[in-house]
XYZ file of C-alpha atoms in Angstrom:
712
model
C 186.313 37.254 -18.711
C 186.365 36.512 -22.399
C 189.508 36.997 -24.429
C 189.802 37.123 -28.196
C 192.340 34.626 -29.436
C 194.113 34.187 -32.727
C 192.670 31.767 -35.262
C 196.148 30.754 -36.383
C 196.951 27.128 -35.465
C 199.012 26.737 -32.313
C 202.718 26.074 -32.737
C 204.958 24.236 -30.256
C 208.104 26.118 -29.293
C 211.192 25.268 -27.270
C 212.247 26.937 -24.021
C 214.076 30.220 -24.517
C 217.754 30.836 -24.119
C 218.973 33.809 -22.075
C 218.248 37.051 -23.923
C 221.887 37.938 -24.493
C 222.221 34.896 -26.721
C 219.453 36.065 -29.042
C 219.649 38.318 -32.021
C 218.137 41.754 -32.074
C 214.386 41.578 -31.468
C 212.190 41.971 -34.505
C 209.933 45.005 -34.633
C 206.190 44.597 -34.652
C 204.070 45.077 -37.752
C 202.764 48.652 -38.256
C 199.107 47.550 -38.152
C 199.615 46.257 -34.605
C 200.878 49.644 -33.484
C 197.817 51.326 -34.939
C 195.519 48.851 -33.249
C 197.073 49.615 -29.898
C 196.914 53.365 -30.324
C 193.239 53.441 -31.334
C 191.935 51.010 -28.744
C 189.216 52.069 -26.316
C 190.295 52.786 -22.713
C 189.895 49.994 -20.150
C 186.611 49.609 -18.327
C 186.594 50.281 -14.571
C 186.177 46.618 -13.599
C 189.264 45.617 -15.592
C 187.167 43.494 -17.974
C 189.277 44.294 -21.021
C 188.928 42.764 -24.438
C 192.281 41.367 -25.462
C 193.646 42.196 -28.900
C 194.787 39.158 -30.885
C 198.419 39.049 -31.875
C 199.326 37.890 -35.362
C 201.444 34.757 -35.514
C 205.037 35.412 -36.607
C 205.779 34.668 -40.227
C 207.370 31.370 -41.095
C 211.145 31.382 -41.159
C 213.558 29.037 -42.834
C 216.344 29.781 -40.352
C 214.447 28.934 -37.185
C 213.691 32.522 -36.287
C 210.062 31.580 -35.640
C 211.119 29.482 -32.658
C 210.042 31.468 -29.632
C 208.997 31.129 -26.044
C 206.771 28.312 -24.914
C 206.007 24.624 -25.062
C 202.929 22.478 -25.665
C 200.118 23.045 -23.195
C 200.511 19.572 -21.717
C 204.158 20.254 -20.976
C 203.255 23.451 -19.115
C 201.366 21.428 -16.508
C 204.241 18.988 -16.169
C 206.927 21.544 -15.412
C 208.873 20.227 -12.458
C 210.922 22.064 -9.909
C 214.170 21.634 -11.848
C 212.717 23.355 -14.917
C 211.357 26.146 -12.743
C 214.778 26.704 -11.195
C 216.343 26.774 -14.640
C 213.812 29.363 -15.809
C 214.459 31.428 -12.672
C 218.208 31.234 -13.318
C 217.654 32.563 -16.844
C 215.565 35.416 -15.428
C 218.342 36.221 -12.948
C 220.827 36.319 -15.817
C 218.590 38.810 -17.636
C 218.539 40.968 -14.464
C 222.283 40.791 -13.796
C 222.726 44.511 -14.461
C 219.864 45.749 -12.273
C 220.612 48.909 -10.292
C 220.965 48.660 -6.509
C 220.746 51.508 -4.024
C 224.030 53.089 -3.015
C 224.333 56.476 -1.249
C 227.827 56.762 -2.652
C 226.544 56.196 -6.182
C 223.866 58.862 -5.735
C 226.441 61.290 -4.347
C 228.748 60.737 -7.296
C 225.882 61.005 -9.777
C 224.154 64.122 -8.434
C 226.809 65.796 -6.307
C 228.472 67.121 -9.430
C 225.166 68.377 -10.857
C 224.128 71.109 -8.398
C 221.996 72.941 -10.955
C 219.786 69.900 -11.591
C 219.499 69.232 -7.846
C 218.589 72.845 -7.141
C 215.932 72.843 -9.862
C 214.333 69.697 -8.454
C 214.402 71.048 -4.904
C 212.811 74.292 -6.061
C 210.137 72.368 -7.969
C 209.191 70.238 -4.957
C 209.220 73.113 -2.463
C 207.290 75.509 -4.696
C 204.516 73.038 -5.480
C 204.042 71.775 -1.913
C 204.408 75.228 -0.344
C 201.912 76.717 -2.787
C 199.395 74.008 -1.947
C 199.941 74.469 1.787
C 199.324 78.212 1.545
C 196.063 77.628 -0.345
C 194.817 75.223 2.344
C 195.684 77.716 5.104
C 193.879 80.504 3.272
C 190.810 78.275 2.879
C 190.733 77.737 6.627
C 191.189 81.428 7.422
C 188.373 82.363 5.047
C 186.089 79.647 6.393
C 185.894 77.979 2.993
C 185.755 74.376 4.177
C 182.879 72.964 2.158
C 183.049 69.479 0.709
C 183.312 70.927 -2.800
C 186.314 73.043 -1.792
C 188.026 70.088 -0.104
C 187.350 67.986 -3.180
C 188.964 70.605 -5.390
C 192.009 70.783 -3.110
C 192.239 66.979 -3.022
C 192.244 66.845 -6.821
C 194.944 69.504 -6.823
C 197.080 67.565 -4.314
C 196.740 64.362 -6.314
C 197.805 66.235 -9.415
C 200.811 67.750 -7.608
C 201.984 64.402 -6.232
C 201.536 62.793 -9.635
C 203.597 65.498 -11.331
C 206.293 65.274 -8.647
C 206.810 61.636 -9.560
C 207.011 58.145 -8.044
C 208.568 59.076 -4.687
C 205.753 61.456 -3.836
C 203.141 59.154 -5.327
C 204.150 56.606 -2.686
C 203.629 59.218 0.007
C 200.161 59.882 -1.359
C 199.410 56.149 -1.435
C 200.138 55.971 2.280
C 197.848 58.910 3.036
C 195.044 57.393 0.952
C 194.513 54.649 3.533
C 194.338 56.895 6.597
C 190.769 58.154 7.123
C 191.851 59.315 10.569
C 194.345 61.711 8.968
C 192.595 62.906 5.819
C 189.025 63.987 5.024
C 187.034 61.614 2.877
C 187.444 63.810 -0.207
C 191.235 63.450 0.036
C 190.983 59.712 0.633
C 188.918 59.177 -2.490
C 191.182 61.268 -4.681
C 194.484 59.942 -3.317
C 193.195 56.392 -3.749
C 193.521 57.039 -7.485
C 197.295 57.035 -6.951
C 197.264 53.312 -6.206
C 196.775 52.056 -9.741
C 195.245 54.844 -11.822
C 198.295 56.964 -12.523
C 199.113 58.477 -15.923
C 200.411 55.876 -18.307
C 203.469 56.045 -20.523
C 203.243 55.202 -24.241
C 202.353 51.619 -25.129
C 205.044 51.698 -27.797
C 207.677 52.228 -25.081
C 206.206 49.441 -22.951
C 206.060 46.912 -25.801
C 209.595 47.831 -26.894
C 210.765 47.268 -23.296
C 209.195 43.793 -23.250
C 210.897 42.809 -26.490
C 214.234 44.303 -25.422
C 214.202 42.672 -21.975
C 212.998 39.209 -23.050
C 214.755 39.082 -26.414
C 211.664 38.096 -28.446
C 208.840 39.791 -30.305
C 205.440 40.175 -28.708
C 203.964 38.100 -31.526
C 206.026 35.092 -30.467
C 205.192 35.509 -26.761
C 201.465 36.355 -26.670
C 198.454 35.255 -28.636
C 196.625 38.315 -27.274
C 197.437 41.374 -25.179
C 195.388 44.323 -23.982
C 195.975 47.265 -26.337
C 196.425 49.635 -23.387
C 197.338 49.239 -19.687
C 194.703 47.949 -17.292
C 196.482 49.684 -14.384
C 199.328 52.153 -13.893
C 201.236 52.390 -10.629
C 204.129 54.488 -9.415
C 206.886 52.294 -10.853
C 205.241 50.694 -13.874
C 202.055 49.755 -15.684
C 200.268 46.462 -16.170
C 198.865 44.739 -19.268
C 196.615 41.724 -19.463
C 197.807 39.077 -21.918
C 197.377 35.468 -22.980
C 200.511 33.350 -23.295
C 200.868 31.788 -26.701
C 202.328 28.472 -25.589
C 199.741 27.660 -22.926
C 196.765 29.989 -23.327
C 197.130 31.129 -19.699
C 195.988 34.615 -18.790
C 198.768 36.670 -17.218
C 199.458 40.140 -15.878
C 202.521 41.739 -17.453
C 204.089 44.570 -15.462
C 206.444 46.852 -17.374
C 208.696 49.394 -15.680
C 208.432 53.111 -16.415
C 211.277 54.469 -18.563
C 213.726 56.717 -16.712
C 212.380 55.684 -13.302
C 215.804 55.028 -11.767
C 217.047 58.550 -12.402
C 213.848 60.162 -11.112
C 213.815 58.176 -7.868
C 217.565 58.518 -7.380
C 217.405 62.315 -7.509
C 214.525 62.443 -5.023
C 216.305 60.201 -2.554
C 219.463 62.256 -2.898
C 217.417 65.301 -1.859
C 215.573 63.478 0.932
C 218.828 62.082 2.265
C 220.239 65.603 2.418
C 217.097 66.698 4.275
C 217.655 63.790 6.670
C 221.144 65.072 7.499
C 219.685 68.472 8.346
C 216.996 66.926 10.565
C 219.545 64.773 12.394
C 221.716 67.809 13.032
C 219.220 70.539 13.881
C 215.895 68.954 14.940
C 216.364 67.732 18.508
C 212.866 66.323 19.011
C 213.548 63.641 16.378
C 215.724 61.048 18.118
C 215.751 58.432 15.356
C 218.443 58.402 12.701
C 216.465 59.893 9.806
C 219.245 59.237 7.308
C 219.286 55.545 8.222
C 215.514 55.364 7.790
C 215.778 57.112 4.419
C 218.498 54.705 3.335
C 216.392 51.711 4.327
C 213.344 53.033 2.499
C 215.420 53.898 -0.595
C 217.057 50.480 -0.570
C 213.673 48.808 -0.638
C 212.324 51.065 -3.368
C 215.341 50.281 -5.532
C 214.726 46.587 -4.860
C 211.237 47.165 -6.251
C 212.897 48.228 -9.496
C 214.301 44.704 -9.904
C 211.287 42.645 -10.960
C 213.219 39.377 -10.714
C 213.733 40.128 -7.024
C 210.011 40.823 -6.745
C 209.278 37.473 -8.380
C 211.524 35.729 -5.857
C 209.727 37.571 -3.061
C 206.402 36.319 -4.433
C 207.691 32.752 -4.609
C 208.850 32.870 -0.984
C 205.607 34.503 0.140
C 203.568 31.848 -1.658
C 205.548 29.067 -0.006
C 204.854 30.492 3.454
C 201.251 31.635 3.177
C 199.446 30.323 0.112
C 198.558 27.075 1.893
C 196.107 29.117 3.982
C 192.639 28.583 2.570
C 191.794 32.302 2.550
C 195.010 33.587 0.935
C 195.868 33.529 -2.760
C 199.306 34.260 -4.246
C 199.809 34.274 -8.041
C 202.426 32.131 -9.784
C 205.428 33.734 -11.478
C 206.278 32.908 -15.103
C 210.068 33.112 -15.053
C 210.558 32.686 -18.800
C 208.805 36.019 -19.265
C 210.412 37.933 -16.383
C 213.430 40.219 -16.240
C 214.612 43.233 -14.252
C 212.012 45.466 -15.945
C 209.297 42.997 -16.983
C 207.338 40.803 -14.567
C 204.819 38.200 -15.709
C 202.521 36.603 -13.168
C 199.265 34.686 -13.046
C 196.159 36.773 -13.743
C 193.892 37.087 -10.684
C 190.254 38.186 -10.932
C 189.203 40.386 -8.033
C 188.074 43.718 -6.612
C 190.211 46.218 -4.734
C 189.708 46.026 -1.002
C 188.477 49.620 -0.656
C 185.638 49.127 -3.176
C 183.062 48.206 -0.577
C 179.978 48.302 -2.809
C 181.563 46.044 -5.436
C 182.687 43.580 -2.773
C 179.295 43.420 -1.073
C 177.565 42.972 -4.424
C 179.363 39.609 -4.619
C 177.968 38.564 -1.239
C 181.221 39.289 0.591
C 181.935 41.502 3.604
C 184.813 43.969 3.672
C 185.480 43.454 7.384
C 185.724 39.687 6.921
C 188.323 40.211 4.223
C 190.212 42.804 6.266
C 190.229 40.383 9.182
C 191.757 37.741 6.892
C 194.399 40.317 6.013
C 195.086 41.076 9.666
C 195.412 37.403 10.621
C 197.694 36.784 7.645
C 199.744 39.880 8.498
C 200.130 38.735 12.096
C 201.479 35.407 10.899
C 203.797 37.313 8.586
C 205.032 39.685 11.286
C 205.191 37.418 14.314
C 205.377 33.806 13.165
C 207.417 33.548 9.990
C 208.962 37.012 10.152
C 208.649 37.683 6.408
C 205.977 40.234 5.641
C 204.328 42.324 2.935
C 205.229 45.901 3.821
C 202.936 47.668 1.339
C 199.404 46.211 1.613
C 197.499 49.170 0.148
C 194.204 48.494 -1.702
C 195.862 48.425 -5.105
C 198.018 45.520 -3.949
C 195.275 43.387 -2.383
C 192.211 42.019 -4.151
C 189.080 40.305 -2.913
C 188.387 37.335 -5.192
C 184.842 36.177 -6.003
C 185.508 33.100 -3.822
C 186.148 35.309 -0.787
C 189.916 34.916 -0.789
C 192.451 37.651 -0.264
C 194.905 37.885 -3.162
C 198.262 39.607 -2.622
C 199.681 41.017 -5.850
C 202.661 43.332 -5.469
C 205.748 41.923 -3.737
C 208.228 44.699 -4.367
C 208.355 45.988 -0.788
C 208.949 43.127 1.639
C 210.726 43.017 5.000
C 211.662 40.658 7.814
C 211.082 40.762 11.563
C 214.000 39.468 13.695
C 213.093 36.389 15.728
C 213.772 38.052 19.089
C 211.529 40.951 18.122
C 208.661 38.623 17.120
C 208.279 37.092 20.570
C 209.063 40.393 22.273
C 206.086 42.027 20.544
C 203.731 39.328 21.845
C 205.249 39.601 25.309
C 204.810 43.347 25.092
C 201.065 42.868 24.662
C 201.006 40.662 27.788
C 202.868 43.304 29.767
C 200.423 45.896 28.494
C 197.469 43.795 29.687
C 199.131 43.388 33.096
C 200.129 47.064 33.152
C 203.629 45.902 33.977
C 205.389 49.020 32.765
C 208.809 47.973 34.017
C 208.630 44.825 31.884
C 207.344 46.906 28.958
C 210.361 49.171 29.239
C 212.724 46.167 29.312
C 211.058 44.835 26.138
C 212.624 47.708 24.224
C 216.001 46.004 24.514
C 214.747 42.922 22.662
C 212.994 45.152 20.126
C 216.284 46.969 19.396
C 214.732 50.273 20.366
C 217.353 50.851 23.060
C 220.995 50.001 23.480
C 221.738 47.576 26.351
C 223.529 50.283 28.350
C 220.511 52.630 28.416
C 218.765 52.870 31.794
C 215.024 52.232 31.323
C 213.958 53.353 34.813
C 213.131 56.936 33.703
C 210.942 55.532 30.901
C 208.655 53.598 33.264
C 206.781 56.655 34.671
C 206.199 57.950 31.134
C 204.677 54.615 30.087
C 202.561 54.512 33.233
C 201.206 58.018 32.768
C 200.263 57.401 29.145
C 198.691 53.950 29.456
C 196.908 54.602 32.739
C 195.085 57.387 30.909
C 194.591 55.378 27.702
C 193.460 52.145 29.345
C 190.151 53.365 30.698
C 188.621 50.457 28.788
C 190.170 47.121 27.879
C 193.321 46.927 25.799
C 191.330 45.577 22.859
C 189.391 48.864 22.705
C 192.553 50.807 21.964
C 193.041 52.054 18.432
C 196.386 50.973 16.965
C 197.152 54.478 15.787
C 196.385 55.823 19.278
C 199.096 53.621 20.717
C 201.599 54.538 18.009
C 200.931 58.269 18.276
C 200.776 58.228 22.072
C 204.039 56.390 22.498
C 205.660 58.622 19.919
C 204.597 61.713 21.864
C 205.650 60.277 25.231
C 208.960 58.669 24.372
C 210.523 61.130 21.933
C 212.583 62.594 24.808
C 214.350 59.286 25.407
C 217.185 57.777 23.322
C 214.961 55.560 21.220
C 216.023 54.382 17.783
C 213.187 52.988 15.648
C 214.539 50.031 13.617
C 213.721 49.975 9.927
C 211.748 46.725 10.210
C 209.534 48.271 12.898
C 208.764 51.303 10.758
C 207.561 48.952 8.023
C 205.497 46.963 10.545
C 203.760 50.180 11.567
C 203.130 50.987 7.921
C 201.669 47.543 7.278
C 199.314 47.549 10.282
C 198.224 51.159 9.931
C 197.362 50.559 6.273
C 195.225 47.556 7.230
C 193.569 49.497 10.017
C 192.873 52.297 7.566
C 191.195 49.852 5.187
C 189.013 48.552 8.008
C 187.978 52.069 8.989
C 186.419 52.530 5.556
C 183.816 49.925 6.480
C 183.624 50.442 10.249
C 184.885 53.637 11.934
C 184.939 51.787 15.278
C 187.106 48.904 14.080
C 190.045 48.034 16.361
C 193.041 46.134 15.042
C 194.087 44.968 18.507
C 190.679 43.401 19.148
C 190.836 41.601 15.805
C 194.361 40.431 16.647
C 193.450 38.806 19.957
C 192.622 35.319 18.551
C 196.086 35.064 17.051
C 197.822 36.343 20.189
C 195.795 33.932 22.339
C 196.650 30.970 20.127
C 200.352 31.782 20.199
C 200.430 32.283 23.964
C 198.594 29.029 24.666
C 200.554 26.801 22.293
C 203.977 28.306 21.504
C 206.876 26.543 23.303
C 209.182 29.558 22.984
C 210.564 30.162 26.517
C 209.847 33.886 26.321
C 206.194 33.332 25.391
C 205.864 30.511 27.910
C 207.026 32.860 30.664
C 204.707 35.591 29.335
C 201.745 33.185 29.585
C 202.661 32.264 33.162
C 202.958 35.960 33.988
C 199.541 36.628 32.438
C 197.770 33.778 34.218
C 199.486 33.993 37.625
C 199.032 37.708 38.195
C 199.999 38.803 41.738
C 200.435 35.186 42.860
C 196.813 34.260 42.120
C 195.709 32.218 39.129
C 193.414 34.211 36.854
C 190.867 31.706 35.547
C 188.957 34.462 33.781
C 192.046 35.222 31.695
C 192.546 31.579 30.785
C 188.886 31.364 29.832
C 189.208 34.475 27.662
C 192.371 33.126 26.010
C 190.586 29.884 25.147
C 187.513 31.697 23.836
C 189.695 33.950 21.669
C 192.130 31.216 20.642
C 189.321 28.985 19.356
C 188.505 31.703 16.809
C 191.886 31.133 15.171
C 191.563 28.339 12.622
C 195.003 26.997 13.451
C 194.282 26.640 17.163
C 194.665 23.068 18.439
C 193.165 22.364 21.865
C 195.498 19.412 22.380
C 198.446 21.826 22.299
C 196.929 24.321 24.733
C 198.964 24.885 27.906
C 201.523 22.250 26.953
C 204.366 24.800 27.251
C 203.275 25.678 30.801
C 202.932 22.005 31.735
C 206.472 21.360 30.550
C 207.716 24.288 32.601
C 205.765 23.102 35.624
C 207.329 19.662 35.450
C 210.820 20.842 34.522
C 213.834 21.650 36.687
C 213.118 25.419 36.560
C 209.503 25.159 37.605
C 209.740 25.214 41.408
C 208.323 28.718 41.752
C 205.463 27.784 39.454
C 204.882 24.512 41.344
C 204.388 26.482 44.575
C 201.687 28.554 42.882
C 200.091 25.478 41.307
C 199.890 23.662 44.648
C 198.225 26.693 46.187
C 195.755 26.968 43.310
C 195.045 23.212 43.278
C 194.046 23.412 46.927
C 191.728 26.349 46.211
C 190.129 24.594 43.232
C 189.642 21.290 45.066
C 188.074 23.094 47.993
C 185.807 25.120 45.706
C 184.627 22.040 43.813
C 184.067 19.995 46.983
C 182.285 22.649 48.989
C 180.461 23.967 45.926
C 179.100 20.482 45.311
C 177.966 20.248 48.964
C 176.286 23.650 48.720
C 174.472 22.600 45.539
C 173.403 19.339 47.162
C 172.038 21.156 50.215
C 170.155 23.674 48.049
C 168.672 20.820 45.990
C 167.541 18.879 49.067
C 163.797 18.753 49.886
C 162.653 21.503 52.191
C 161.696 19.131 55.005
C 165.267 17.693 55.111
C 167.132 20.998 55.272
C 166.449 21.628 59.026
C 167.755 18.148 59.797
C 170.907 18.688 57.750
C 171.545 22.148 59.239
C 170.618 21.092 62.804
C 167.906 23.705 62.815
C 170.233 26.544 61.885
C 168.269 28.868 59.524
C 171.543 30.080 57.943
C 172.244 26.571 56.678
C 174.822 23.944 57.573
C 177.858 25.980 56.399
C 179.533 28.671 58.432
C 180.579 30.741 55.401
C 179.781 34.299 54.592
C 177.643 34.869 51.533
C 180.569 36.561 49.775
C 182.857 33.600 50.466
C 180.300 31.135 49.124
C 179.898 33.216 45.944
C 183.670 33.293 45.454
C 183.970 29.519 45.744
C 181.030 28.895 43.442
C 182.407 31.356 40.886
C 185.843 29.692 41.019
C 184.277 26.274 40.547
C 182.159 27.513 37.641
C 185.197 29.113 35.994
C 187.117 25.839 36.212
C 184.189 23.941 34.734
C 183.831 26.505 31.912
C 187.523 26.198 31.044
C 187.250 22.408 30.994
C 184.125 22.685 28.871
C 185.935 24.925 26.374
C 188.710 22.366 26.040
C 186.343 19.414 25.696
C 184.092 21.168 23.194
C 186.984 21.918 20.842
C 186.751 20.001 17.588
C 190.283 18.723 17.897
C 190.286 18.086 21.649
C 192.459 15.180 22.669
C 192.386 13.733 26.209
C 196.122 13.185 25.812
C 196.335 16.856 26.800
C 196.661 15.518 30.343
C 199.139 12.823 29.392
C 202.239 14.814 30.426
C 200.828 15.144 33.937
C 200.147 11.403 34.096
C 203.638 10.636 32.850
C 205.232 13.021 35.297
C 203.349 11.541 38.223
C 205.560 8.496 37.772
C 208.705 10.538 38.352
C 210.114 11.159 41.873
C 209.690 14.946 41.638
C 206.122 14.495 40.464
C 205.325 12.283 43.410
C 206.568 15.039 45.666
C 204.387 17.554 43.826
C 201.396 15.222 44.049
C 201.934 14.648 47.753
C 202.198 18.409 48.284
C 198.870 18.929 46.529
C 197.223 16.073 48.414
C 198.622 17.294 51.713
C 197.468 20.826 51.071
C 193.986 19.670 50.095
C 193.731 17.426 53.164
C 194.818 20.192 55.498
C 192.445 22.677 53.898
C 189.434 20.367 54.035
C 190.269 19.307 57.603
C 190.416 22.959 58.622
C 187.052 23.566 56.952
C 185.533 20.572 58.721
C 186.855 21.708 62.080
C 185.536 25.171 61.367
C 182.078 23.764 60.715
C 182.110 21.575 63.818
C 183.184 24.430 66.049
C 181.105 26.972 64.128
C 184.102 29.287 63.836
C 183.501 32.108 61.372
C 185.931 32.020 58.476
C 188.508 34.806 58.243
C 187.019 37.889 56.692
C 183.440 36.643 57.001
C 180.700 38.873 58.292
């Protein structure tokens, strides 16, 4: 993307002081205002021609000293300088508004006329639209053109109602399972194509917040916004001191008052729902407060910059994820400056595929990254709608907006993974107990009545494998089944649902049959096989030793799925279970392992004999079988197939481990080390004794020609 730059020689400037130490910002020259007002609108692909900024006039009193340093110094900025710049940005944001129900009550409680007018405005517009849709259905007017017209009308209504309702529309725009395609396409415009506010107001805000003129900050800036979202609008600019391209987000004027009034109304509605709507068991007011608190945090752009820095530290080392840098010297409560990222919105399938990329591949990157956010680090992006995620030409996923972030408690992270295991096992009692760890239920709530409800729902839903379930089906089904019980949905969980349903909605654009759970399996498998957390270790044992019998097919599936995760290390697989097996609390597991070791040894030994007999020349077989046409083994055909299948499963699992790129034979080292310990010798002797007894019994059975139990 080409940018027009000023021909004025570059000037080296010193780092800025906090804005409150500066004089009043100088106003821009009139010709610059005219240039901005007459500029052409931005092109759809964001390829905007930047307008050069005139260099500030020379000053004899040092007034020309502005932001920036020589280009070479910009690459040498160390961590200490970055912290200093962040501290200056925090000082500029010291007066940022925070959410307080008490503050809203004091501000709007004494203004009943204004509150009543706003309530009437919202109700009249939404009710009028609802009546029109109902009349369309009654009259049979459901053509695509009619739906398109209604979708345009709804987008217009939400836009006029302001930022709070724009965010509601943004959520609907990613749910093709809730809205017709005409609504999806129109509501998608709410993500970054909202009406703009005057450039003059935006540029004045930048100068007021940073304490310097635009001329001293930028060598070029787009004459009009390249995107407008619910809380602000974005300009593309080139920093004067370094020549770096940046995105400059400027907050909408009067946004705090508009959002505050809406949340005051919604909070009042929440009180009414809590009091009179019995089917809603969650504390609606608490959920409203949590949502409002996070929206108000979005109004503090310094907080958003800190969120981006933390997010980058956790996830930007992943080769498929890109997080822009924050320029703290140009950031305040209402102005955010970050690295410019070239890319295409994730719901623009044609544009993405024209670059040789696949939407589903990118969505899968987003899902894997989100799973790490939700379940590994616990710090996650709670608003991943298409306007906030870009596909870069290199095939990376770039996260842009970090205003709405949340955290998953550590106990909840492992409980969610364990919950999936219990779902696979259809262990509904364990699923019900998981709700304690998830903070859905208080410890004194009896879960026994919940178990039949879970069983009835999932027995009907699990006609296929768990991976075939749609995420929304689970969410909606559980919501319908469990509303009668004293569940309280924690705020973090509501944001998790929002995050995953948005990603699933994006995937459904490209593939209506896409399943988030199926795409999540590699991550779940990797965590189960390698995570030493005691809860997950026990969940893995429960998954593999179902009903007292080792499930080799499940281990094989876990390894197949886990190998698809790029962070899977074969040398770490099953180490948690091995440590449990050899530890002081592993006696119950050791009993199962001894039993399974005997079965496996028998299957390998007898399977090898069966293969050898089948491979023998035809003239030798009568001699080996003593003339018995059924062969030398007194096993039923079904029993032979079971042993051969068990042997083949064991060999396939071993082959999966050995074929891993990072396989390390030291995987077995803990067993070798433990064999030197007294308890290990006992375990080894128990295995050897069991194998000897089993093979001796088989030999005696063959000699006496006694049919095996259950044989035909």
